Short mmCIF file of C-alpha atoms (C1' of nucleotides) in Angstrom, two decimals:
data_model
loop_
_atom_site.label_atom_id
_atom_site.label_comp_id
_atom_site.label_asym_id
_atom_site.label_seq_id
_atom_site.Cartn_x
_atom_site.Cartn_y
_atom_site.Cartn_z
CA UNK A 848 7.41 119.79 130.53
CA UNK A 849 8.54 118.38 127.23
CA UNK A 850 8.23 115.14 125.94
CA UNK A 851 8.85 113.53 122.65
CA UNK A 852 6.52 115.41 120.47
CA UNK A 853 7.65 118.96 122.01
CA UNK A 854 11.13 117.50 121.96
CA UNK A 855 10.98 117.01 118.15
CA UNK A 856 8.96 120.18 117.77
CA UNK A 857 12.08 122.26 119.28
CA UNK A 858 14.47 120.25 116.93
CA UNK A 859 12.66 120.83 113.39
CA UNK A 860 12.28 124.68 114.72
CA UNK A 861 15.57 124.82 115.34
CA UNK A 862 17.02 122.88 112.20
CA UNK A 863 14.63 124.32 109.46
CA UNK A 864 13.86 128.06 111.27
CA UNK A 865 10.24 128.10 112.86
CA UNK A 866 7.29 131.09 112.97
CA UNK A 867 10.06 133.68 114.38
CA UNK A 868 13.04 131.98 114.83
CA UNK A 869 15.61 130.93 112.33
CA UNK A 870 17.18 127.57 111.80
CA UNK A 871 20.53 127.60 113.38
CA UNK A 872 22.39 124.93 111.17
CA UNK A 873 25.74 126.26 109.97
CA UNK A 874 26.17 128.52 112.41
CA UNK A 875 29.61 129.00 114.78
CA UNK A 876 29.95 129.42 118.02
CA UNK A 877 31.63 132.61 119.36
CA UNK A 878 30.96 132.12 123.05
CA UNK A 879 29.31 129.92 125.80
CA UNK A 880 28.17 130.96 129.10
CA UNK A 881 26.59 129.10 132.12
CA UNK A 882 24.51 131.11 134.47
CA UNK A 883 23.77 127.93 136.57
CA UNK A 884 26.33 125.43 137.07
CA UNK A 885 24.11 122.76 138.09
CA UNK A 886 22.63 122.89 134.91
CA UNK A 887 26.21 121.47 133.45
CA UNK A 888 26.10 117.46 133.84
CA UNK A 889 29.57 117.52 132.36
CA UNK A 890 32.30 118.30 131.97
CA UNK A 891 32.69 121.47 134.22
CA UNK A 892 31.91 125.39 133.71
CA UNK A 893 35.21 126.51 132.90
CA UNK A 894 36.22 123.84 130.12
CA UNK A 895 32.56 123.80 128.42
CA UNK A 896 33.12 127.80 128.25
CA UNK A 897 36.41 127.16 126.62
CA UNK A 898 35.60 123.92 124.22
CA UNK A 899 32.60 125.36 121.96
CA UNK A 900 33.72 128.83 120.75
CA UNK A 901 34.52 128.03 116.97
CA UNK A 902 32.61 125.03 117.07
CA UNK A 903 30.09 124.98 113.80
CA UNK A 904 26.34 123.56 114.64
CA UNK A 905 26.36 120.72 111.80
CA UNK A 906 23.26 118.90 112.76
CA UNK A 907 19.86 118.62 115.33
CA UNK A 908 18.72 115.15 115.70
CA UNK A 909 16.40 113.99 118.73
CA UNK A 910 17.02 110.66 120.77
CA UNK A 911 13.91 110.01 123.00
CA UNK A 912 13.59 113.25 125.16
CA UNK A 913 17.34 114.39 124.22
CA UNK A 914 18.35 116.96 121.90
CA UNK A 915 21.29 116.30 119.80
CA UNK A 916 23.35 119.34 118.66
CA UNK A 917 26.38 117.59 116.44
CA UNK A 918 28.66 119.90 116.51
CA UNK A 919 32.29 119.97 114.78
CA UNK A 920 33.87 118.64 117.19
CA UNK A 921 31.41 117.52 120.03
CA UNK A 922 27.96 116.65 120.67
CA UNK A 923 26.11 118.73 122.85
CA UNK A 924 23.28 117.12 124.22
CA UNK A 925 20.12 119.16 125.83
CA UNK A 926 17.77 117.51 128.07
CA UNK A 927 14.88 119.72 129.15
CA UNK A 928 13.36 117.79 132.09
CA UNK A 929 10.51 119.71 133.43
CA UNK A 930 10.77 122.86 132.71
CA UNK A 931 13.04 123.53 130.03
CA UNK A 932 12.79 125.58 126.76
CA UNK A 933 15.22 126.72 124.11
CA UNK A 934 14.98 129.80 121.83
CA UNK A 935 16.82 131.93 119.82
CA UNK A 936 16.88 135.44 120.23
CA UNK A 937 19.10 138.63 119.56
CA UNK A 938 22.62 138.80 121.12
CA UNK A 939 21.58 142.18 122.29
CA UNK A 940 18.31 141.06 123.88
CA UNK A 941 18.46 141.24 128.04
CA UNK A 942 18.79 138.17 129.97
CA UNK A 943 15.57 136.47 130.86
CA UNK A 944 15.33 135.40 133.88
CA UNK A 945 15.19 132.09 133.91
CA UNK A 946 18.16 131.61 131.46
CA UNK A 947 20.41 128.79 132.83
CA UNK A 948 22.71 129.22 129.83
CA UNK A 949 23.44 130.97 126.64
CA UNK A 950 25.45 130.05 123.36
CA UNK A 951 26.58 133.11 121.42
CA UNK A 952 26.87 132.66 117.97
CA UNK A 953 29.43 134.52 115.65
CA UNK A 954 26.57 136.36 113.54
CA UNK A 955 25.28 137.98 117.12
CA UNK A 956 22.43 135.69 117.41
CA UNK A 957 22.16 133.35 120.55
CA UNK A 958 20.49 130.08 121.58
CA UNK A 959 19.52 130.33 125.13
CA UNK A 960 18.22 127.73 127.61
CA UNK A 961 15.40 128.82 129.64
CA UNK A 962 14.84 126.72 132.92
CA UNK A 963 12.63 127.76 135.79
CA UNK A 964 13.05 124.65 137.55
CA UNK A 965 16.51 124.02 137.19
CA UNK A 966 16.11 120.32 136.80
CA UNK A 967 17.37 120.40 132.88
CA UNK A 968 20.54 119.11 131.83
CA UNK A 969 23.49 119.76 129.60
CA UNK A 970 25.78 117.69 128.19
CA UNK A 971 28.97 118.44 125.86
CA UNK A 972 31.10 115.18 125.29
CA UNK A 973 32.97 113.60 122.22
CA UNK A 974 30.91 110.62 123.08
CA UNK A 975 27.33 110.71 122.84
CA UNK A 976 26.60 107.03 122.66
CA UNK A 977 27.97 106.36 126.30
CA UNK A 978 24.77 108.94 127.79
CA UNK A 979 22.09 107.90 125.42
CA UNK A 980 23.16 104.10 125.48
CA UNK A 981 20.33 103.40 128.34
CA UNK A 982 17.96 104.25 126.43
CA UNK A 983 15.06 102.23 125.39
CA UNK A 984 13.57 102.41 120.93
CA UNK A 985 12.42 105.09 119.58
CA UNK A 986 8.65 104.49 119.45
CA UNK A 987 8.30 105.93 115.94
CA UNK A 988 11.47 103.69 114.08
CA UNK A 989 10.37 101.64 111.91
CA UNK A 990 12.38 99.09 113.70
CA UNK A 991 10.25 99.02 116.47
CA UNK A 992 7.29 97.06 116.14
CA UNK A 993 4.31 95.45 117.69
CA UNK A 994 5.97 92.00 118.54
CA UNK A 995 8.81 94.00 120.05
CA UNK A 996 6.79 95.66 122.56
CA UNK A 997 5.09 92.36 123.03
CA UNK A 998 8.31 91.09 123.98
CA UNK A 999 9.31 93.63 126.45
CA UNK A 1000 6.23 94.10 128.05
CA UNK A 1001 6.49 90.20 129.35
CA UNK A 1002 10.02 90.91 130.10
CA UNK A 1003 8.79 92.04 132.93
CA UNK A 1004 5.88 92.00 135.88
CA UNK A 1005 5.29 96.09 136.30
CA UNK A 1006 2.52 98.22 136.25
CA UNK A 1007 2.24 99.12 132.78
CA UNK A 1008 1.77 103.19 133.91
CA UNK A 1009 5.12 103.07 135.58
CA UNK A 1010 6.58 101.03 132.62
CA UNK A 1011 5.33 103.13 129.98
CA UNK A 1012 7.04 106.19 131.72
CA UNK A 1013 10.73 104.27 132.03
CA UNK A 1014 13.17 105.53 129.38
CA UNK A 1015 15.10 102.47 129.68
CA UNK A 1016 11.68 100.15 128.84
CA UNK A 1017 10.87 102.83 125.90
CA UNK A 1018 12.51 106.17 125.26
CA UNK A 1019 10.20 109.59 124.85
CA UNK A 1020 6.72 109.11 126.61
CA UNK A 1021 5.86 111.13 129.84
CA UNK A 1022 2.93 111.91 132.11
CA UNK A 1023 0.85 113.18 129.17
CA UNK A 1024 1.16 111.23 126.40
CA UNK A 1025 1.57 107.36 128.81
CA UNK A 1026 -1.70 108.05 129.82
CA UNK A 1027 -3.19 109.18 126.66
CA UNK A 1028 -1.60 106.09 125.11
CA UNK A 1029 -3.15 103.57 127.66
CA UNK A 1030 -6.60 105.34 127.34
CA UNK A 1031 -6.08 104.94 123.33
CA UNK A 1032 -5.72 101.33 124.00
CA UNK A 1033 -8.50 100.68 126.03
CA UNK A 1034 -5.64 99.96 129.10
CA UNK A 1035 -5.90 100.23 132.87
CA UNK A 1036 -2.70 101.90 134.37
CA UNK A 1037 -2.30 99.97 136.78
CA UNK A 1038 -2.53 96.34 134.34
CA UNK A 1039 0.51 94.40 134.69
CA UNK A 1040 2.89 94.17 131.99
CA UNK A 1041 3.10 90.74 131.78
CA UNK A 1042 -0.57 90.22 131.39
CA UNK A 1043 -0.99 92.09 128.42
CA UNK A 1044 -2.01 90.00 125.42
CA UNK A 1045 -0.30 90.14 121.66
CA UNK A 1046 -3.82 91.79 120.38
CA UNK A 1047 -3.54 94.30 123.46
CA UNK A 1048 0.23 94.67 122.55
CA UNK A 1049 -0.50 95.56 119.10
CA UNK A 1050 -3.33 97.99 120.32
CA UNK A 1051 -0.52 99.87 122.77
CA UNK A 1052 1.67 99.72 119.88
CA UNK A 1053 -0.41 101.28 117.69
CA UNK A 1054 -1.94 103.77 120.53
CA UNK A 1055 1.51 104.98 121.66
CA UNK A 1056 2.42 105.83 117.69
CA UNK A 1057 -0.79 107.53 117.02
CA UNK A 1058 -0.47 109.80 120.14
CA UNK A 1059 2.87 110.87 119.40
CA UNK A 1060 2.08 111.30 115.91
CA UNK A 1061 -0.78 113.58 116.92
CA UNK A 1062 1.20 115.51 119.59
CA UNK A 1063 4.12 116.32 116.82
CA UNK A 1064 1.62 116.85 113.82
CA UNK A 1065 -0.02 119.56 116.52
CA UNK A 1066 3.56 120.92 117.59
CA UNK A 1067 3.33 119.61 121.21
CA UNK A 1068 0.96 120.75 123.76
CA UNK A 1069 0.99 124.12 125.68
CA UNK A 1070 0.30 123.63 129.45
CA UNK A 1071 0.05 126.96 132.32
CA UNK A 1072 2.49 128.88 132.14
CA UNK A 1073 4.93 127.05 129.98
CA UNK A 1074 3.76 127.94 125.94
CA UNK A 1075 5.17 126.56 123.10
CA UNK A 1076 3.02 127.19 120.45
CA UNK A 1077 1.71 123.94 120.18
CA UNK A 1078 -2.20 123.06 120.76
CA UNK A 1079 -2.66 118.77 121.36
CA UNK A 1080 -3.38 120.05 124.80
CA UNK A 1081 -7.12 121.35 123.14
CA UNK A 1082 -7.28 117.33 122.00
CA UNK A 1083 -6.26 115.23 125.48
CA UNK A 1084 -8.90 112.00 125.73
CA UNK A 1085 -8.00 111.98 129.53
CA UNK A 1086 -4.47 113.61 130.74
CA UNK A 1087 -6.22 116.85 133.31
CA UNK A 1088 -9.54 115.71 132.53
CA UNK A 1089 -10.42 114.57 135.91
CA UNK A 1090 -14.38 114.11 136.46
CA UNK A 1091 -14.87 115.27 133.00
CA UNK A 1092 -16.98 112.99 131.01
CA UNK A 1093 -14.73 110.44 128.60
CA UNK A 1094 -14.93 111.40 124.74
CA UNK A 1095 -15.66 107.70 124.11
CA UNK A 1096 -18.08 106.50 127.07
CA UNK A 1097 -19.33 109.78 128.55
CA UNK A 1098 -17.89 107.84 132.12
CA UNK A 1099 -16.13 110.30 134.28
CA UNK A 1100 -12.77 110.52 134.13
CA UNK A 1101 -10.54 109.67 137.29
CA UNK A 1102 -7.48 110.55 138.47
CA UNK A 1103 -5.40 108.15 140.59
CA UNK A 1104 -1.81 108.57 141.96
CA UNK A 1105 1.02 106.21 140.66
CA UNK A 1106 4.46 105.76 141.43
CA UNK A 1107 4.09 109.35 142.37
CA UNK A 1108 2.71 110.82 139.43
CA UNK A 1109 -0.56 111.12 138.50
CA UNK A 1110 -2.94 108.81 135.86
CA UNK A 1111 -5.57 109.80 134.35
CA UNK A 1112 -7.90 107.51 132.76
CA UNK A 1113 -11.90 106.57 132.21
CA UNK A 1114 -12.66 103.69 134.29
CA UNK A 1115 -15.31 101.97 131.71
CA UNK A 1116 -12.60 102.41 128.90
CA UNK A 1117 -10.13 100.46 130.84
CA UNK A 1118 -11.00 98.68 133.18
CA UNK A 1119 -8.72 95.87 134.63
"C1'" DC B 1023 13.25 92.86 140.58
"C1'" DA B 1024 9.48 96.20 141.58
"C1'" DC B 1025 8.11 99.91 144.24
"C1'" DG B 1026 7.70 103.88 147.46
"C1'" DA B 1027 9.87 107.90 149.41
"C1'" DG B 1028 12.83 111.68 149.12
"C1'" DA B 1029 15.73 114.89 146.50
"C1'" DC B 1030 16.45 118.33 143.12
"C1'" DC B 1031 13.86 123.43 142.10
"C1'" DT B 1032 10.55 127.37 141.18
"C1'" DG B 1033 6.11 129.02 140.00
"C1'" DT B 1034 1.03 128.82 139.90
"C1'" DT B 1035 -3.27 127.53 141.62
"C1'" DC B 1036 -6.33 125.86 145.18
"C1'" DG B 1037 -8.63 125.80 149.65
"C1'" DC B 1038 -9.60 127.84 153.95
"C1'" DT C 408 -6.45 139.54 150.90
"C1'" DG C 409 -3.28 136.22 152.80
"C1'" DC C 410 -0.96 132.02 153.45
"C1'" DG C 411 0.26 127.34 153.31
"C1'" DA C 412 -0.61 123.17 150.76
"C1'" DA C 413 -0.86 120.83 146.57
"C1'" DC C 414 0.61 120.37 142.21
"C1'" DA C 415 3.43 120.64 137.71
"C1'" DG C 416 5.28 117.87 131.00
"C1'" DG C 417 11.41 114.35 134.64
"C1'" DT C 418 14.85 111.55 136.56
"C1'" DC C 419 18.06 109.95 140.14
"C1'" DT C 420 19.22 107.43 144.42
"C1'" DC C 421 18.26 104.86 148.40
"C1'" DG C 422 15.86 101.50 151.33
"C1'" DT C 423 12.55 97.66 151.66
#
DNA sequence: CACGAGACCTGTTCGC
DNA sequence: TGCGAACAGGTCTCGT
């Protein structure tokens, strides 16, 4: 479900305390428990139980789709997937249903991770670097610029949907906010990379910033059954607007399948 | 190297 | 109403 803007929304709700739930920085670990081993990447059940209590929570930072929890000791590293969510709640509160696994914390408050799916993943290592090393720039860095994507977009000969959606070729877009981007920039999904030109790079540059920009300035976007709080989903150009008329054009929106997932996009807008 | 298919999972919605 | 199919914000691995 998440992607970078609900990613980031989680973090600054969890580092600075959000509508109903307060900012966890400071805080130390009493206990750790894992209700569904799979959801444990590494290391196993029994030594992650044993490693955090007494660790402190020192700081939340966000690396593409990956949440960061520096912790004394270790990092423990949260990735969501599809249907992942974190809150905190009361020590005392039941188990929800879907929890895959809770932290306790020493002042009876705990951070649990909610997972109907069970595709998200946990991580608790001394060395972050080694898991987030594959990992393609941060779209929003200031590092990252237009020539950049320029660059890496003739790097290779894929269709730029696809490309767009690779962590490895840039790190925190998904389904929603690839195809928002591409319909920002006036770019068919299925264009291939290495055809884009440096004024249509700069466009997808600037496209891909805006969206996220939008999507964290809204708090993310709230989709079925999964709620966050956030509303971009009220602002989507294209993403589940099938044979709706395009906010630009007034041409119907289409949906098309791509490697597996779908693509929305408005085929007068971008056309190949 | 690029791509499609299948796997991992559960829940909701759609179509007959 | 019921029931199976399709679909869902992600990523990995394998075969071509």
């Amino acid at each position: 479900m998440p992607e970078l803007p609900e990613v980031e929304t989680i973090r600054q709700n969890l580092r600075r305390g959000g509508a109903n739930s307060p900012a966890i920085l400071g805080w130390t670990i009493e206990s750790a428990h894992v209700l569904w081993a799979r959801t444990l990447a590494v290391p196993d059940v029994d030594e992650f139980e044993k490693r955090l209590p007494g660790q402190q929570v020192i700081e939340i930072d966000r690396r593409g789709k990956f949440l960061v929890f520096e912790l004394s000791q270790d990092a423990l590293l949260i990735h969501l997937r599809m249907s992942g969510d974190l809150m905190v709640e009361e020590g005392s509160e039941p188990r929800s249903t879907h929890c895959r696994m809770a932290i306790e914390f020493t002042n009876g408050q705990r951070l649990v991770f909610i997972d109907a799916r069970k595709f998200g993943r946990v991580w608790l290592t001394a060395e972050r670097d080694l898991i987030l090393s594959g990992l393609g720039p941060e779209p929003l860095d200031e590092t990252f610029r237009s020539q950049d994507l320029y660059h890496r977009l003739h790097a290779h000969r894929r269709r730029l949907k696809p490309l767009l959606l690779d962590q490895a070729f840039l790190a925190g877009l998904g389904n929603i906010y690839a195809d928002e981007a591409l319909h920002l920039a006036r770019l068919h999904p299925l264009m291939l990379s290495n055809q884009v030109s440096a004024v249509q790079a700069e466009r997808l540059w600037w496209a891909i910033r805006t969206v996220i920009e939008e999507g964290i300035r809204r708090n993310g976007a709230s989709i079925d059954w999964v709620y966050r709080g956030g509303d971009f989903q009220n602002y989507f150009r294209v993403y589940q607007r099938t044979g709706q008329p395009c906010r630009e054009c007034g041409e119907v929106i289409q949906r098309i399948v791509v490697g597996q997932r779908s693509a929305h996009f408005c085929p007068n807008c971008q056309q190949l």
